[in-house]
Short mmCIF file of C-alpha atoms in Angstrom, two decimals:
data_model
loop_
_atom_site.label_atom_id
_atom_site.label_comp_id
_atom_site.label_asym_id
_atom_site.label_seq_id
_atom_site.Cartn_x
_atom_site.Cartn_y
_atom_site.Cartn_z
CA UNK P 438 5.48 4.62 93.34
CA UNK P 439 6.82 5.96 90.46
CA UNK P 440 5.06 5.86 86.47
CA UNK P 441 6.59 2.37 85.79
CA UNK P 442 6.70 0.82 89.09
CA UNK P 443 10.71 1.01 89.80
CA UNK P 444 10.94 2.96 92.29
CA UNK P 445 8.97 2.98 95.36
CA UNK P 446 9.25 5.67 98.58
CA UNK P 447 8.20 4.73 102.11
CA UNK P 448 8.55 5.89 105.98
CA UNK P 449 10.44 3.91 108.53
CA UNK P 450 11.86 4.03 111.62
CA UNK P 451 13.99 1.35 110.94
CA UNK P 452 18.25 1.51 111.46
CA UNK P 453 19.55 -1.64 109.22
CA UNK P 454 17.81 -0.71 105.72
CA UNK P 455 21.10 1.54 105.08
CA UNK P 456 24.59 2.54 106.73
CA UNK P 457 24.77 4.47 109.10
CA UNK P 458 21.03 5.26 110.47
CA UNK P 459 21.68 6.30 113.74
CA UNK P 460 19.62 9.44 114.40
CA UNK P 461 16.80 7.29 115.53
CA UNK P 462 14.05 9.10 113.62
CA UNK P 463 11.25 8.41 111.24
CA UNK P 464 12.67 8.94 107.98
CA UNK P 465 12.20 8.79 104.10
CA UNK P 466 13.68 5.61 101.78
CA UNK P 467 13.58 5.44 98.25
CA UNK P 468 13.91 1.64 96.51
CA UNK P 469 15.02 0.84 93.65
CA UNK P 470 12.90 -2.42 92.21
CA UNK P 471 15.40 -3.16 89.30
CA UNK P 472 18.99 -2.23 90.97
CA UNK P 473 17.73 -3.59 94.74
CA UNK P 474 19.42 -0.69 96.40
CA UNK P 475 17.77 1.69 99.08
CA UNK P 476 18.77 5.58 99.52
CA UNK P 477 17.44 7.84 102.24
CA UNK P 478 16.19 11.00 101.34
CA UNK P 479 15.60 12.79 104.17
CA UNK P 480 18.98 14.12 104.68
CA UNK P 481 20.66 16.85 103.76
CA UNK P 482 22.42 17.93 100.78
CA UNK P 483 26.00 16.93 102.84
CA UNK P 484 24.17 13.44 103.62
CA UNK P 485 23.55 14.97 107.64
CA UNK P 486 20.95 13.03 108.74
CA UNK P 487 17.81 14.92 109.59
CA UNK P 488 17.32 16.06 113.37
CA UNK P 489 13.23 15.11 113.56
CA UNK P 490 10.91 12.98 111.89
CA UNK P 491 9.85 13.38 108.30
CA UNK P 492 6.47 11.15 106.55
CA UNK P 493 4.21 11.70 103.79
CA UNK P 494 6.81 10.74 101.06
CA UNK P 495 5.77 10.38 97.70
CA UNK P 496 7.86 10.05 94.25
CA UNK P 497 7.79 11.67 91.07
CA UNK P 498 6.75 9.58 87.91
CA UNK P 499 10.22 9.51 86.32
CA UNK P 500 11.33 8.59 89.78
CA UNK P 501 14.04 11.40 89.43
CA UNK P 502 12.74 13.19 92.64
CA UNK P 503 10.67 12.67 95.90
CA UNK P 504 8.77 15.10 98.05
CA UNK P 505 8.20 14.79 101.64
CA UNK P 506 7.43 16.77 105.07
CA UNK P 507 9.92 16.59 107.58
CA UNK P 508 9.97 18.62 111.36
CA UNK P 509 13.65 18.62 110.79
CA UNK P 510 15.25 21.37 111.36
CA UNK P 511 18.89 20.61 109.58
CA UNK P 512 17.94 19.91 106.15
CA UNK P 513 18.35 22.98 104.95
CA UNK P 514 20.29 26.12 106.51
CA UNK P 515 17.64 28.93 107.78
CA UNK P 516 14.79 26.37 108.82
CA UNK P 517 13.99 28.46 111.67
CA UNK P 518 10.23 28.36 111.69
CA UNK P 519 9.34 25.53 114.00
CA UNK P 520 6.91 24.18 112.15
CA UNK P 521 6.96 21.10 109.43
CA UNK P 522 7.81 22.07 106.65
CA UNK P 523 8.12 20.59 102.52
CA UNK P 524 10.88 19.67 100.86
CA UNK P 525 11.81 18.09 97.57
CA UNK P 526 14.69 16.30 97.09
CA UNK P 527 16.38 15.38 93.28
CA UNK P 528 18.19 12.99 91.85
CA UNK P 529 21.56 12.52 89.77
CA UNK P 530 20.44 9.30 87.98
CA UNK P 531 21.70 8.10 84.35
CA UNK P 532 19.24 5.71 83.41
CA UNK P 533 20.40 2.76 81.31
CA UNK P 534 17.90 2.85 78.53
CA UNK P 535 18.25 -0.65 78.32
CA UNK P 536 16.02 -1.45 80.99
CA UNK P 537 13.21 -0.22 79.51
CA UNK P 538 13.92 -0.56 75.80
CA UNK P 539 11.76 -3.72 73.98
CA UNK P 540 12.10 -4.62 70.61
CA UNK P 541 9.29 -6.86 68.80
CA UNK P 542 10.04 -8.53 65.55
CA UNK P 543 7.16 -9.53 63.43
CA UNK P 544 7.17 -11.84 59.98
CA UNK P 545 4.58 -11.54 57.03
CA UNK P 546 3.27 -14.24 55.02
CA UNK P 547 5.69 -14.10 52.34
CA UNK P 548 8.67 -13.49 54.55
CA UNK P 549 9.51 -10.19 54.98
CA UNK P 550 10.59 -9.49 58.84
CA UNK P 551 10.32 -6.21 60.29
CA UNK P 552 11.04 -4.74 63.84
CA UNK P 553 9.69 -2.59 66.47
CA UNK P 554 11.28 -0.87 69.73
CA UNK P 555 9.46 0.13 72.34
CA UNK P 556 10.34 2.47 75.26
CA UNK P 557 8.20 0.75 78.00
CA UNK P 558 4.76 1.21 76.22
CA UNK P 559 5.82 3.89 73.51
CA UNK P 560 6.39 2.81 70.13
CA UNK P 561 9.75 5.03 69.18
CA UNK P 562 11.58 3.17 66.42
CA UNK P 563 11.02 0.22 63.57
CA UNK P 564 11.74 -0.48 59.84
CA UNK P 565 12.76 -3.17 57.82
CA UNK P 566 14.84 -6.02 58.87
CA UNK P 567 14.41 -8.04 55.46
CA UNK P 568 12.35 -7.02 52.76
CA UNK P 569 13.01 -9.70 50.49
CA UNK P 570 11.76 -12.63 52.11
CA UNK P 571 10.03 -15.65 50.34
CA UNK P 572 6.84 -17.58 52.33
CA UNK P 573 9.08 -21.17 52.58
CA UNK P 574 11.73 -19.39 55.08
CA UNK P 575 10.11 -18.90 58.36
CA UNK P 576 11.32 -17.52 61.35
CA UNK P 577 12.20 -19.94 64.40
CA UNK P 578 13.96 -17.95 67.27
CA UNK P 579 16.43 -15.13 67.93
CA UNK P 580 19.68 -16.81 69.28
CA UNK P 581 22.49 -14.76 70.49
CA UNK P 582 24.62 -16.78 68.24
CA UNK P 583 28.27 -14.57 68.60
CA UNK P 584 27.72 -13.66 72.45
CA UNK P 585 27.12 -10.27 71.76
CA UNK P 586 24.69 -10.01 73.75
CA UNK P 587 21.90 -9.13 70.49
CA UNK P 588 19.57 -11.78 69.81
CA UNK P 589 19.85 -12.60 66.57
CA UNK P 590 17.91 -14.58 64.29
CA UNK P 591 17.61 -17.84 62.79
CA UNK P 592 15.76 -18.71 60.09
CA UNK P 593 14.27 -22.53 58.22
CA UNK P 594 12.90 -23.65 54.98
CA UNK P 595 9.93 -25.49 54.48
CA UNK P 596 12.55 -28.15 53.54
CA UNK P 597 14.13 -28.60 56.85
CA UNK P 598 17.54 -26.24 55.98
CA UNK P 599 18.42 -23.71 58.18
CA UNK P 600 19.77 -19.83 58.35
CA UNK P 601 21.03 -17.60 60.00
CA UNK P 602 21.46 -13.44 60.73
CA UNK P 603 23.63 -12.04 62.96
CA UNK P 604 22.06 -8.58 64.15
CA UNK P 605 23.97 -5.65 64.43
CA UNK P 606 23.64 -1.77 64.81
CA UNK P 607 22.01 -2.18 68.48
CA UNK P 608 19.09 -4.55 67.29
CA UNK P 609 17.91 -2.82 64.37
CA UNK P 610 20.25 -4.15 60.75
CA UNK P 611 21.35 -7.62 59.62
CA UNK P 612 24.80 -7.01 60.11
CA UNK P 613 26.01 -10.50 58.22
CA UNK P 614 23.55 -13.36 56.85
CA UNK P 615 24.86 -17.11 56.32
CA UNK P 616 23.36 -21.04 55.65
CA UNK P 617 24.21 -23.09 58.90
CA UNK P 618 27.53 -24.34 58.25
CA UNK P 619 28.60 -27.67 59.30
CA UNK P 620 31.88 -29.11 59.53
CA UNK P 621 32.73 -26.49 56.41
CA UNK P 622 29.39 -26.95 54.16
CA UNK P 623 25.79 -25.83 54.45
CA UNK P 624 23.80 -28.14 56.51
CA UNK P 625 21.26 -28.83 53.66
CA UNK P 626 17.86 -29.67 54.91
CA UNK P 627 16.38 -32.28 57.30
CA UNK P 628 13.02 -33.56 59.24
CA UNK P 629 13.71 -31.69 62.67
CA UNK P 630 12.29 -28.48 63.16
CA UNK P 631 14.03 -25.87 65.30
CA UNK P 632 11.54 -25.79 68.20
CA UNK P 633 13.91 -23.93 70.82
CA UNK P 634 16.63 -21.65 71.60
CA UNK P 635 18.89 -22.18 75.18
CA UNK P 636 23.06 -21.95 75.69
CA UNK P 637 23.40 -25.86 76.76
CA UNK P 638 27.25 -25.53 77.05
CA UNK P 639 27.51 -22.13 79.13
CA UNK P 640 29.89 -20.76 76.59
CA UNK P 641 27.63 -17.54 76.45
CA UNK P 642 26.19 -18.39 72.48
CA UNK P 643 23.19 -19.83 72.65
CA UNK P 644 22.65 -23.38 70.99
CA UNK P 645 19.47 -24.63 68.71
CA UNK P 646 16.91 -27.31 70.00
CA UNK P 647 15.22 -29.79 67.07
CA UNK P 648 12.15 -32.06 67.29
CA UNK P 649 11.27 -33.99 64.62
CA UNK P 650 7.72 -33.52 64.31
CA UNK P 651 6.26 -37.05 63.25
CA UNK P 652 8.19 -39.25 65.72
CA UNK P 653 9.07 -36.27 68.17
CA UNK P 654 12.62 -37.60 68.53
CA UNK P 655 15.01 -34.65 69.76
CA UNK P 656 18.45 -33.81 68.73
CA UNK P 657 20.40 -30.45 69.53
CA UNK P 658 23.62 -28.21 67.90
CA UNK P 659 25.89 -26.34 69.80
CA UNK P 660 26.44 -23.22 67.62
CA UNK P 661 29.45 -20.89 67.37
CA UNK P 662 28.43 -18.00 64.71
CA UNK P 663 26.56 -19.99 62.42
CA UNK P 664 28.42 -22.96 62.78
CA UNK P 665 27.41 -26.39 64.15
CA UNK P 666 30.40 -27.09 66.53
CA UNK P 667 28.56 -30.43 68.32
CA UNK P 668 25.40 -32.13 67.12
CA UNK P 669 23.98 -34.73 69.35
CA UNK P 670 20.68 -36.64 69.85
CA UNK P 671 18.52 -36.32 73.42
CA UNK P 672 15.77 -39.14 72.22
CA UNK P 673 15.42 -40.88 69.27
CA UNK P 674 11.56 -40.92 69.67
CA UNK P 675 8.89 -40.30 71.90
CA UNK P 676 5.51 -42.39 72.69
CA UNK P 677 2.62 -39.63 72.31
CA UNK P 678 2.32 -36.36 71.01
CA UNK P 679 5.14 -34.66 73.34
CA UNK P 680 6.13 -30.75 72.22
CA UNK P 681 8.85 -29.24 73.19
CA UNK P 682 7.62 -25.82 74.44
CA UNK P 683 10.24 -24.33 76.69
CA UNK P 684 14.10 -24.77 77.10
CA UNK P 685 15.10 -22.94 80.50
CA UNK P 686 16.95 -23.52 83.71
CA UNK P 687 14.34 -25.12 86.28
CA UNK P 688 16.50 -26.21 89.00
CA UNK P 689 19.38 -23.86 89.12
CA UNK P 690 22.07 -25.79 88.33
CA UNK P 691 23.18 -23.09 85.37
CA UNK P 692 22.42 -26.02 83.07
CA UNK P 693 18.84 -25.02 80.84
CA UNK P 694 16.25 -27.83 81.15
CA UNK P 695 13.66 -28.68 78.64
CA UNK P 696 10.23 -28.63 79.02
CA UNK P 697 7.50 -30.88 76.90
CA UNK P 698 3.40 -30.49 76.76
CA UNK P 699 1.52 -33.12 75.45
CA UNK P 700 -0.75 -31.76 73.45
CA UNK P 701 -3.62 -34.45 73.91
CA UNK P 702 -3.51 -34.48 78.04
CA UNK P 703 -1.77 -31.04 78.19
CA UNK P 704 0.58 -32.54 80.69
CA UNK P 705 4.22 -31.43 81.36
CA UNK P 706 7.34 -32.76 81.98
CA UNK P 707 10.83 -31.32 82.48
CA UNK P 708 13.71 -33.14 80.82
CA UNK P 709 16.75 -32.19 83.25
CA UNK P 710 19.80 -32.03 81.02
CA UNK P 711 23.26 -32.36 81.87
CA UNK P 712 26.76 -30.82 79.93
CA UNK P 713 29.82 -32.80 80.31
CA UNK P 714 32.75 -31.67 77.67
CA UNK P 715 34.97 -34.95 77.97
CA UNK P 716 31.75 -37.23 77.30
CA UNK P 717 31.53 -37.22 73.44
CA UNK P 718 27.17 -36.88 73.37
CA UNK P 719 28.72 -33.81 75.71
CA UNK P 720 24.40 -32.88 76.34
CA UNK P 721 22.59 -35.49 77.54
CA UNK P 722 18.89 -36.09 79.26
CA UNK P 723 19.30 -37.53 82.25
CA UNK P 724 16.05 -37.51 84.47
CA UNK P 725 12.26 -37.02 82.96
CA UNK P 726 10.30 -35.94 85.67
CA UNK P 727 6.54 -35.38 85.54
CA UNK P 728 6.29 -31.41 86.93
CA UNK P 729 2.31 -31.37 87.22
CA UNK P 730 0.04 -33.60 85.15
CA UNK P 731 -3.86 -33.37 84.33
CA UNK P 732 -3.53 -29.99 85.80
CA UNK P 733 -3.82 -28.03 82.47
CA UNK P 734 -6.23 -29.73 80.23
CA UNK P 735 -7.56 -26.70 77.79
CA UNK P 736 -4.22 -25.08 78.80
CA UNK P 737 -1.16 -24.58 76.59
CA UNK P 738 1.75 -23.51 77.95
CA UNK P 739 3.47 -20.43 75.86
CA UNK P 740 6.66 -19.26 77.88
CA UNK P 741 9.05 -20.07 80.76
CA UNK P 742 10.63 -17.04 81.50
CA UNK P 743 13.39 -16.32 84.67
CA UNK P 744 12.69 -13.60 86.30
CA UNK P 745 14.35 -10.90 87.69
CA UNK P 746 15.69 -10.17 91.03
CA UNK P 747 14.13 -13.69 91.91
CA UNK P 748 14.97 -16.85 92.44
CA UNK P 749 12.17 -18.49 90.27
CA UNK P 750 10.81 -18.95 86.74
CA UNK P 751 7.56 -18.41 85.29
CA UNK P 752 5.76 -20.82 83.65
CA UNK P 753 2.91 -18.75 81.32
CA UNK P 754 -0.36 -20.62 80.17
CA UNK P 755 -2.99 -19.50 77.83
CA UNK P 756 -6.48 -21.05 77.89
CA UNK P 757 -7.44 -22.90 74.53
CA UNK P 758 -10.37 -20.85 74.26
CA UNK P 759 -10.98 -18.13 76.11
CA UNK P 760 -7.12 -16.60 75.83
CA UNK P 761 -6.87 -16.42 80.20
CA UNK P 762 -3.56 -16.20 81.15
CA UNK P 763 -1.87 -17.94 84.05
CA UNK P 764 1.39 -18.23 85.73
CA UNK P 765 2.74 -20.60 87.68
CA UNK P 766 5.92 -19.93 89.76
CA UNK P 767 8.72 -22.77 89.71
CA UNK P 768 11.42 -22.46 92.57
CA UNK P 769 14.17 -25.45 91.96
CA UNK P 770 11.30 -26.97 89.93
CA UNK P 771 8.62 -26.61 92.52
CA UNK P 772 6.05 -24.78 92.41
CA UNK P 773 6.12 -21.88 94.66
CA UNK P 774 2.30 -20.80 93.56
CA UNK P 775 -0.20 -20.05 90.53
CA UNK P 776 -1.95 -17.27 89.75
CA UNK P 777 -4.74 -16.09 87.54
CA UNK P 778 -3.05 -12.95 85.79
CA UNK P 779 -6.30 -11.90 83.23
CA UNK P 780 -10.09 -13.30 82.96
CA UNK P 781 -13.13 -13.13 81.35
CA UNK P 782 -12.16 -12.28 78.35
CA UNK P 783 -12.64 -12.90 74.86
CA UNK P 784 -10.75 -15.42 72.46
CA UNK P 785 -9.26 -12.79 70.53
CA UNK P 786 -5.90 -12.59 71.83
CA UNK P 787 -2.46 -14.60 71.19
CA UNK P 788 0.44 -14.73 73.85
CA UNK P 789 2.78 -13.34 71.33
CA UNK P 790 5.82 -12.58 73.91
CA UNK P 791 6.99 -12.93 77.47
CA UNK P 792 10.12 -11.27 79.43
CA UNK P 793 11.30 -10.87 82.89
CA UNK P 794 9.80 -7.12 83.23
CA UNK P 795 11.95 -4.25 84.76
CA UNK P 796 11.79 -4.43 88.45
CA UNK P 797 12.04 -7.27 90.22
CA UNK P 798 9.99 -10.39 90.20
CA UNK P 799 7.57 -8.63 87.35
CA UNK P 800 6.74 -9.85 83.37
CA UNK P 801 6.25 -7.73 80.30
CA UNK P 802 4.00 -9.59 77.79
CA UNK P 803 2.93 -8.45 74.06
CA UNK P 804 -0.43 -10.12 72.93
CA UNK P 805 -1.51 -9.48 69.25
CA UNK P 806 -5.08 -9.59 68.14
CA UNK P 807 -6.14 -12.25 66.01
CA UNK P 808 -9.16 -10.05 64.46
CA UNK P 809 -7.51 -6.58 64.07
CA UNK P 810 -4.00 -4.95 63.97
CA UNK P 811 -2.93 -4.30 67.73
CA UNK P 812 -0.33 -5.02 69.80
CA UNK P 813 -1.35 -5.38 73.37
CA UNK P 814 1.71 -4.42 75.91
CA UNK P 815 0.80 -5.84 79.36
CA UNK P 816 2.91 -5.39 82.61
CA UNK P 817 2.66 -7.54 85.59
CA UNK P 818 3.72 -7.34 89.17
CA UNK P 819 3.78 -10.60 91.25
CA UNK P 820 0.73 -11.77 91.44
CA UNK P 821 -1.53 -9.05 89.18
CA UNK P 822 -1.18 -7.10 86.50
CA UNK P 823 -0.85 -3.36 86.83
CA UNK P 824 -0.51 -1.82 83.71
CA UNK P 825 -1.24 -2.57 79.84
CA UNK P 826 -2.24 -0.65 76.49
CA UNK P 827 -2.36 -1.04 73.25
CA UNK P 828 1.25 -0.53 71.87
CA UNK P 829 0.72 -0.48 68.59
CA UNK P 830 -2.67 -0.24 66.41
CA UNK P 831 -0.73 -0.15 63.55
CA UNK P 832 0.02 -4.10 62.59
CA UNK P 833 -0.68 -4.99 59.46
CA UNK P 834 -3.13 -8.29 60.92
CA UNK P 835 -1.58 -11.18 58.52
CA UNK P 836 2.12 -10.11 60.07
CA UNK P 837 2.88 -12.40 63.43
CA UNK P 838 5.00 -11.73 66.21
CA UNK P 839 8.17 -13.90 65.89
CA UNK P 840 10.23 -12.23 68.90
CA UNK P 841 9.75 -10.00 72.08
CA UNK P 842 12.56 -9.42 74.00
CA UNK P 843 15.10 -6.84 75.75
#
């Protein structure tokens, strides 16, 4: 397997994992974990498949080339020696440095936001997004508010109003900064607190999720730029102390659903949402439906995060006290199974950031120290974890993460 787990080599005798395998042989595969393609490398350089059987593969750490021995004769021209023999074969890959390429935003007390990328664990890039920030705006998500496909960021006062950057320069400048505009003015301020980011309408922006945070009533804006096209309400109060945590698409209907912890029980529920353009509330909560309840008590649930090359989403949970993590897989909203990712450890850490990793079915999570200045980078596969380190020691502690994402 190669450094970062994408590529992985094996021996088969199998004749359906490509085209064209008819030479009935053992021979050498190569797959890809992020693309889900499989090449055969024990052929030669014309693609003639080899005349014997080849084994004892193994893969190079950038995954650029795998080495394997093969009693083929008609790899190479000359093999005349009858015996086994070594061979090495390269590849012509152009990586997209976008699957490997993290960037982690981080706020300070008085408001300044800064930025950090990360090529897979190594620190290669960060400055200044905003230097002159005050301690009453606070950071609330990074919406890709133009479709660009950049998160960008949006801001609220203590007071309730909201603002906005759109992020330019490949992740790293404000390219334009704006209020929230509504039907021409700033939207001045208001109880509801932005508590999540999801596209509700499909139209490729991503809208802005509001809980008010005394009667835990719900309302939502579709955005365009920084512009509230559609404001609606989804409840106009809730019995208990119900948190939003989570806005993502549970049962595959392209539609995100919303998911709420109450923070007493530590229950869940998922809030199935529907989007209907000719009906003038246009989003609308039509089913509550208890997912798992008294299952999580001294659990609070952090991320929900859809993961690639699979069918499900992971539901993340950190333990109140001793900072465990655990995942639990949803399929269509069922869960598929749970696992304990990290244990016995100490309280020290904070579930800062969770995305769907680079290969298929795996998580990359930041954690940030509550005692010192580290970053912790942490890669899992499945059902453990199989690689972390500290990313960065170099965190000034009383700056938070705000944002870790592709």
């Amino acid at each position: 397997m190669s450094a970062g787990g994408r590529y992985v080599t094996f021996v088969s005798p199998a004749t359906n994992l490509i085209s064209n395998d008819n030479n009935g042989k053992f021979d050498i595969f190569v797959r890809d974990r992020i693309r889900s393609t499989t090449e055969r490398v024990s052929v030669a350089t014309d693609g003639t498949q080899g005349n014997n059987d080849s084994a004892f593969p193994a893969v190079s750490a950038d995954g650029r080339s795998a080495a394997f021995v093969s009693a083929a004769t008609n790899l190479v021209s000359g093999d005349a020696n009858a015996h086994p023999d070594i061979f090495v074969r390269s590849f012509n890959r152009t990586e997209n440095a976008a699957d490997f390429v993290h960037f982690v935003r981080y706020q300070s007390p008085d408001g300044a936001v800064c930025f950090h990328q990360f090529q897979g664990m190594i620190l290669y890039d960060g400055d200044y997004l905003w230097r002159g920030g005050t301690p009453f705006w606070r950071y609330k998500g990074s919406p890709d508010l133009n479709g660009d496909g950049i998160p960008d960021a949006i801001l609220q006062n203590i007071d309730g109003t909201p603002s906005a950057w759109l992020i330019g320069n490949g992740g790293t400048t404000i390219a334009q900064a704006s209020e929230i505009m509504l039907n021409g003015s700033p939207f001045l301020s208001t109880p509801y607190r932005i508590v999540a980011i999801a596209d509700l309408n499909g139209d490729g922006k991503d809208d802005v999720i509001l809980q008010d945070p005394t009667t835990h009533a719900v309302i939502y804006w579709l955005m365009n730029g920084f512009n509230i096209t559609q404001q609606g309400v989804l409840s106009r109060g809730i019995s208990g102390n119900w948190n939003i945590v989570a806005a993502t698409d549970l049962n595959g209907d392209g539609i995100p659903d919303l998911l709420l912890q109450n923070m007493d029980t530590k229950s869940i529920v998922r809030w199935t949402l529907a989007y209907n353009p000719a009906n003038a509330t246009s989003v609308t909560n039509i089913a509550a439906t208890s997912v798992y309840t008294n299952s999580f008590l001294g659990w609070t649930m952090k991320f929900a995060v859809p993961l690639t090359g699979d069918d499900s989403v992971a539901l993340i949970f950190q333990n109140d006290t001793s900072s465990d993590l655990v995942t639990w897989r949803l399929v269509n909203g069922v869960l598929r199974d749970s696992v304990l990712l990290l244990s016995g450890r100490n309280s020290a850490w904070n579930l800062m950031g969770a995305v769907s990793g680079d290969f298929s079915g795996s998580l990359t999570l930041f954690e940030q120290s509550k005692t010192e200045a580290t970053l912790l980078y942490i890669q899992t596969e499945y059902d453990f974890v199989n690689d972390f380190a500290y990313a960065n020691r170099q965190v000034f502690l009383p700056w938070q993460v705000v944002f870790a994402g592709k």
